[in-house]
Amino acid sequence: MAAALMDGELGSLLKVTAAVWAAMYYARMAAALIRPGAARLAALLPAVALFCAIPLAFSTTTFRGTSAFFLCWLGTFKLLLLAAGRGPLDPSLSLPHFVFSASLPVKFRQPASTSAKAKDHQDPASASARGDGPAKILVSGAVIPFIIYAYQFKDAMSWWQLVLMYTAHIYFSLELLLGSVHALVHGVLGMEMEPQVDRPYLASSLRDFWGRRWNLMVPAILRPSVHGPVRARFGDAAGVMASFLVSGIMHEVMFYYIMWQPPSGDVTAFFVLHGACTAAEGWWARHAGWWRPPRAVAVPITLAFVGGTGIWIFFPAMVRGGLDELVLQECQGLVVAMEQAGRWLAGGGAAGPILSTR
C-alpha cells in the first residue's frame, strides 16, 4: 500500500508539473499581450483557478500542504500582482525563470555591482544562505527521521515536550524544503536567491521575526499585495493588521487542504494577535527616547512570546485536526516504501517484492 501510494503521488506530481508549465506559458504570453488592469486579471484567472485546484490532485498531507503553500497561496498572489503590473513576475523573464518564480517560494537576487557584491560577502546572513545551504539540507534530513521516530512515544510526553517536538518538526521541515528548492533552482538556472529563513532564533522583536527572519517569501509577497495598498490609505498599523489577517486566513486555507476540516478560526486569531502586537511595537519604536530592552533581553522575550502564543493558540488547532497523526502515518508509510525499494534494489530489481506491496 505504501509503495502504491507513493507511486500515485509521483504520477500526480508529474501531471501537476506539466499543467503548471502549460499554465505559466499561457500566463506569460497573456501578460506580454495585455496591459496591466482588469483585462489582464480576467486573462490570468484560469491560471489562478488551476493553482487553487492543484492541491486536490494529491492524496497525502505532505503534497497537499506543500502545493497549497507554493501555488494556492504564494503562486496566486504572484499572479494577482502580475495582473496589476507588480511583483516578481514579468513577461520579459525567460520561461524557466518565470515558471520557477511563479510556482516556487523563491526570490531571485538582482544583479549587483562589484561593491555591492563585496558588501554582500561580508553580510553574515548572505554568507550563511550561500555556504550553509547543503549543510542545512544534510542536518535537517538527518534530524527529521529522529523526530518521526519520537512521535511513537508522544502519548508518554508532556505537553511541553510535544510542543518542542512539533516546533522542531516544523523548523527542520521548512529548512529541508526551502533548502532543497534553493538547490534545485540554483542547479537548473544557475542563479542566486534571497535566503528564506535567517536564524529566527536571534529575532529581537516581532517585526524582526516575521519581517526579516522567518519564511521571508511570505512578507515579500504580502508587502506589495496587502501592506502597501492598505498602508497608503489607512496608515502603517492598518497595513500591518491587514497583512497578518490575510496571512491567518491563508493558513486556514492551507490547513483545510491538509486536514479536510473547516477552519476553526484559531490560526487566524493567532496571526491577528501577532499583528496587533507587531503594530504596537511599531508605534512604540516611532517614539525616540522611549525605553527599549537590550538585545540580550529582547531575544528571549520575543521567542517566549512566539512560543507561548503558539502553544496557546496555534498548535492546538493542529492537534485537534489530527495533523500530527496524519503526518506520522505518512512518514511511517514513506519509511516502509523506502525499505521495500531498498530490498528491491538489493535483490537485483526483481519485480516480486515491490509488486507485492500494491
XYZ file of C-alpha atoms in Angstrom:
358
model
C 0.000 0.000 0.000
C 2.773 2.434 0.893
C 4.599 1.882 -2.399
C 1.359 2.175 -4.372
C 0.523 5.427 -2.572
C 3.921 6.943 -3.351
C 3.681 5.771 -6.973
C 0.317 7.515 -7.220
C 1.681 10.741 -5.722
C 4.668 10.760 -8.062
C 2.333 10.260 -11.012
C 0.190 13.163 -9.816
C 3.319 15.271 -9.363
C 4.358 14.705 -12.976
C 0.887 15.667 -14.225
C 0.803 18.750 -11.984
C 4.267 19.805 -13.166
C 3.161 19.603 -16.795
C -0.021 21.547 -16.015
C 1.926 24.289 -14.202
C 4.357 24.717 -17.088
C 1.493 24.928 -19.591
C -0.434 27.397 -17.427
C 2.615 29.600 -16.857
C 3.404 29.602 -20.581
C -0.123 30.890 -21.133
C 0.126 33.426 -18.268
C 3.449 34.773 -19.549
C 2.060 35.133 -23.067
C -1.148 36.801 -21.822
C 0.816 39.259 -19.676
C 3.004 40.139 -22.660
C -0.028 40.898 -24.846
C -2.362 42.628 -22.348
C -1.699 45.757 -20.331
C -1.964 45.617 -16.519
C -5.518 46.050 -15.326
C -8.908 44.335 -15.397
C -8.385 42.735 -18.804
C -5.086 41.133 -17.746
C -6.686 39.964 -14.485
C -9.519 38.290 -16.403
C -6.998 36.594 -18.675
C -4.997 35.272 -15.691
C -7.973 33.960 -13.708
C -7.835 30.460 -15.318
C -4.241 30.106 -14.075
C -5.310 31.325 -10.607
C -8.115 28.752 -10.572
C -5.697 25.995 -11.580
C -3.305 26.895 -8.750
C -6.185 26.721 -6.260
C -7.295 23.310 -7.578
C -3.884 21.625 -7.777
C -3.725 20.547 -4.078
C -6.837 18.448 -4.745
C -4.781 16.277 -7.107
C -2.796 14.809 -4.197
C -3.852 12.337 -1.524
C -1.136 12.877 1.116
C -0.934 15.787 3.534
C 2.696 16.435 2.578
C 1.970 17.034 -1.100
C -1.348 18.806 -0.460
C 0.192 21.129 2.116
C 3.260 21.902 0.025
C 1.270 22.602 -3.142
C -1.243 24.705 -1.180
C 1.599 26.846 0.175
C 3.577 27.125 -3.059
C 0.710 27.528 -5.520
C -2.640 28.256 -3.863
C -1.140 30.933 -1.622
C 2.121 32.357 -2.954
C 1.509 31.488 -6.607
C -1.951 33.048 -6.795
C -0.754 36.207 -5.060
C 2.109 36.492 -7.559
C -0.344 36.134 -10.442
C -2.641 38.774 -8.947
C 0.324 41.115 -8.605
C 1.246 40.361 -12.216
C -2.273 41.410 -13.229
C -1.541 44.787 -11.644
C 1.905 45.027 -13.255
C 3.726 44.484 -9.970
C 5.511 41.744 -8.069
C 8.279 39.327 -9.015
C 6.732 38.058 -12.273
C 7.337 39.792 -15.579
C 6.662 38.575 -19.140
C 10.206 39.596 -20.104
C 11.605 36.765 -17.982
C 12.651 33.558 -19.694
C 10.078 30.786 -19.469
C 12.031 28.654 -16.927
C 12.709 31.738 -14.796
C 9.030 32.722 -14.982
C 7.805 29.216 -14.083
C 10.139 28.804 -11.105
C 9.370 32.314 -9.830
C 5.616 31.691 -10.072
C 5.427 28.196 -8.637
C 8.172 28.053 -6.005
C 8.870 30.152 -2.874
C 11.954 31.808 -4.307
C 13.080 35.377 -4.803
C 15.974 35.801 -7.204
C 18.762 38.200 -6.375
C 19.089 41.248 -8.587
C 22.448 41.668 -10.357
C 24.733 43.616 -8.037
C 27.672 45.915 -8.594
C 31.177 44.908 -7.514
C 30.943 46.980 -4.333
C 27.529 45.536 -3.522
C 28.862 42.030 -4.012
C 31.758 42.751 -1.663
C 29.347 44.054 0.939
C 27.127 41.014 0.406
C 30.044 38.694 1.110
C 30.596 40.493 4.407
C 26.972 40.061 5.453
C 26.543 37.036 7.763
C 23.020 36.244 6.551
C 24.035 36.237 2.885
C 27.118 34.179 3.608
C 25.008 31.743 5.588
C 22.489 31.466 2.775
C 25.235 30.678 0.246
C 27.558 28.454 2.200
C 25.317 26.676 4.683
C 22.625 25.517 2.237
C 23.955 21.972 1.688
C 24.812 21.668 5.384
C 21.278 22.699 6.370
C 19.797 20.115 3.997
C 22.012 17.386 5.441
C 21.347 18.362 9.060
C 17.587 18.678 8.528
C 17.478 15.398 6.618
C 19.321 13.695 9.473
C 17.235 15.210 12.286
C 13.742 14.679 10.827
C 13.868 10.832 10.989
C 14.640 11.065 14.716
C 11.669 13.402 15.184
C 9.430 10.980 13.287
C 10.691 8.137 15.470
C 9.927 10.197 18.591
C 6.268 10.509 17.541
C 5.785 6.884 18.610
C 6.229 7.967 22.235
C 4.086 11.103 22.145
C 1.446 9.595 24.436
C 4.065 9.481 27.192
C 5.265 13.040 26.584
C 4.239 16.138 28.475
C 2.539 18.969 26.608
C 5.767 20.989 26.628
C 7.723 18.099 25.137
C 5.101 17.697 22.422
C 5.253 21.387 21.556
C 9.044 21.242 21.386
C 8.801 18.259 19.059
C 6.198 19.956 16.831
C 8.282 23.139 16.701
C 11.424 21.233 15.760
C 9.500 19.298 13.100
C 8.155 22.494 11.507
C 11.523 24.271 11.631
C 13.625 21.441 10.187
C 10.955 20.521 7.607
C 10.880 24.111 6.371
C 14.688 24.237 6.271
C 14.790 20.977 4.305
C 12.004 22.001 1.913
C 13.289 25.502 1.157
C 16.912 24.351 1.031
C 16.016 21.652 -1.492
C 14.079 24.153 -3.624
C 17.048 26.532 -3.468
C 19.446 23.799 -4.583
C 17.116 22.686 -7.401
C 16.563 26.159 -8.833
C 20.217 27.142 -8.447
C 21.272 23.965 -10.218
C 18.814 24.479 -13.114
C 19.099 28.248 -13.609
C 22.478 28.937 -12.012
C 21.070 31.966 -10.182
C 21.392 33.061 -6.570
C 18.281 33.525 -4.445
C 17.409 35.520 -1.391
C 17.538 33.467 1.853
C 14.117 32.303 3.006
C 14.951 31.717 6.686
C 17.534 33.835 8.511
C 18.219 32.496 12.022
C 14.790 33.168 13.563
C 16.143 32.163 16.971
C 18.015 35.510 17.013
C 14.912 37.666 16.500
C 14.847 40.634 18.880
C 11.261 41.728 18.137
C 8.125 40.505 16.409
C 8.854 42.833 13.500
C 12.296 41.257 13.262
C 10.922 37.703 13.486
C 8.072 37.984 10.979
C 9.528 40.592 8.647
C 13.222 39.730 8.410
C 13.847 36.198 9.646
C 11.018 33.672 9.298
C 9.665 32.313 5.971
C 10.663 35.502 4.157
C 8.822 34.776 0.900
C 5.527 35.441 2.703
C 6.300 39.022 3.796
C 7.912 39.604 0.383
C 4.522 38.855 -1.210
C 2.320 40.478 1.431
C 4.183 43.817 1.343
C 3.211 44.784 -2.231
C -0.132 42.967 -2.308
C -1.626 43.855 1.104
C 0.529 46.017 3.366
C 1.463 48.664 0.802
C -2.036 49.420 -0.553
C -3.673 49.372 2.904
C -0.900 51.474 4.432
C -1.272 54.106 1.708
C -4.949 54.587 2.613
C -5.190 53.912 6.329
C -1.683 54.061 7.815
C 1.044 51.641 8.838
C -0.827 49.970 11.710
C -3.756 49.115 9.424
C -1.333 47.740 6.830
C 0.306 45.507 9.441
C -3.041 44.250 10.755
C -4.333 43.568 7.242
C -1.185 41.617 6.364
C -1.440 39.398 9.438
C -5.175 38.892 8.885
C -4.595 37.736 5.308
C -1.753 35.503 6.487
C -4.049 33.929 9.076
C -6.795 33.324 6.515
C -4.364 31.722 4.074
C -3.016 29.482 6.840
C -6.611 28.389 7.490
C -6.947 27.590 3.777
C -3.752 25.533 3.899
C -4.991 23.643 6.954
C -8.242 22.902 5.124
C -6.375 21.411 2.185
C -4.217 19.352 4.548
C -6.843 18.045 7.009
C -10.129 18.397 5.050
C -11.737 20.133 8.014
C -13.485 23.530 8.047
C -11.457 26.392 9.519
C -11.689 26.826 13.290
C -10.517 30.442 13.307
C -7.806 29.684 15.863
C -4.949 30.121 13.407
C -6.384 33.418 12.199
C -6.688 34.531 15.828
C -3.021 33.662 16.363
C -1.910 35.873 13.474
C -4.292 38.707 14.342
C -2.856 38.732 17.867
C 0.666 38.891 16.469
C -0.421 41.600 14.042
C -1.773 43.747 16.889
C 1.411 43.264 18.922
C 3.614 43.982 15.899
C 1.672 47.175 15.185
C 2.078 48.175 18.851
C 5.821 47.545 18.547
C 5.951 49.857 15.548
C 4.037 52.567 17.401
C 6.439 52.305 20.366
C 9.525 52.337 18.096
C 8.417 55.613 16.498
C 8.843 57.402 19.829
C 12.504 58.326 20.066
C 13.908 58.156 23.558
C 11.372 55.659 24.893
C 12.853 52.690 26.739
C 13.833 49.622 24.723
C 15.098 46.351 26.203
C 18.698 45.395 25.442
C 19.124 42.686 22.833
C 20.101 40.095 25.455
C 16.643 40.595 26.978
C 14.652 41.272 23.800
C 15.584 37.994 22.099
C 14.313 35.627 24.839
C 11.189 37.778 25.345
C 10.405 37.586 21.622
C 10.965 33.848 21.408
C 8.936 33.272 24.583
C 6.026 35.264 23.154
C 6.104 33.449 19.809
C 6.398 30.070 21.514
C 3.876 30.822 24.242
C 1.160 32.049 21.882
C 1.913 29.117 19.591
C 1.329 26.712 22.485
C -1.836 28.571 23.451
C -3.464 29.014 20.036
C -1.557 27.664 17.001
C -0.525 24.113 17.916
C -3.863 23.084 19.482
C -5.523 23.742 16.102
C -3.092 21.278 14.521
C -3.554 18.628 17.196
C -7.365 18.859 17.239
C -7.383 18.361 13.487
C -5.237 15.247 13.830
C -2.437 16.675 11.706
C 0.248 15.076 13.847
C -1.308 11.635 13.391
C -1.669 12.131 9.630
C 1.953 13.199 9.279
C 3.155 10.282 11.410
C 1.203 7.752 9.324
C 2.525 9.158 6.066
C 6.107 9.312 7.319
C 5.907 5.727 8.500
C 4.465 4.747 5.124
C 7.318 6.538 3.378
C 9.857 4.686 5.514
C 8.217 1.372 4.617
C 8.229 2.276 0.927
C 11.919 3.213 1.092
C 12.736 -0.066 2.857
C 10.846 -2.027 0.206
C 12.608 -0.124 -2.566
C 15.951 -0.840 -0.897
C 15.210 -4.558 -0.708
C 14.080 -4.483 -4.313
C 17.321 -2.844 -5.448
C 19.403 -5.171 -3.276
C 17.633 -8.120 -4.848
C 18.677 -7.084 -8.347
C 15.404 -5.389 -9.275
C 13.207 -8.468 -9.078
C 9.583 -7.494 -9.623
C 8.050 -9.704 -6.959
C 8.875 -7.835 -3.727
C 7.901 -4.391 -4.965
C 4.765 -5.512 -6.747
C 3.550 -7.413 -3.691
C 3.049 -4.134 -1.830
C 0.374 -2.907 -4.203
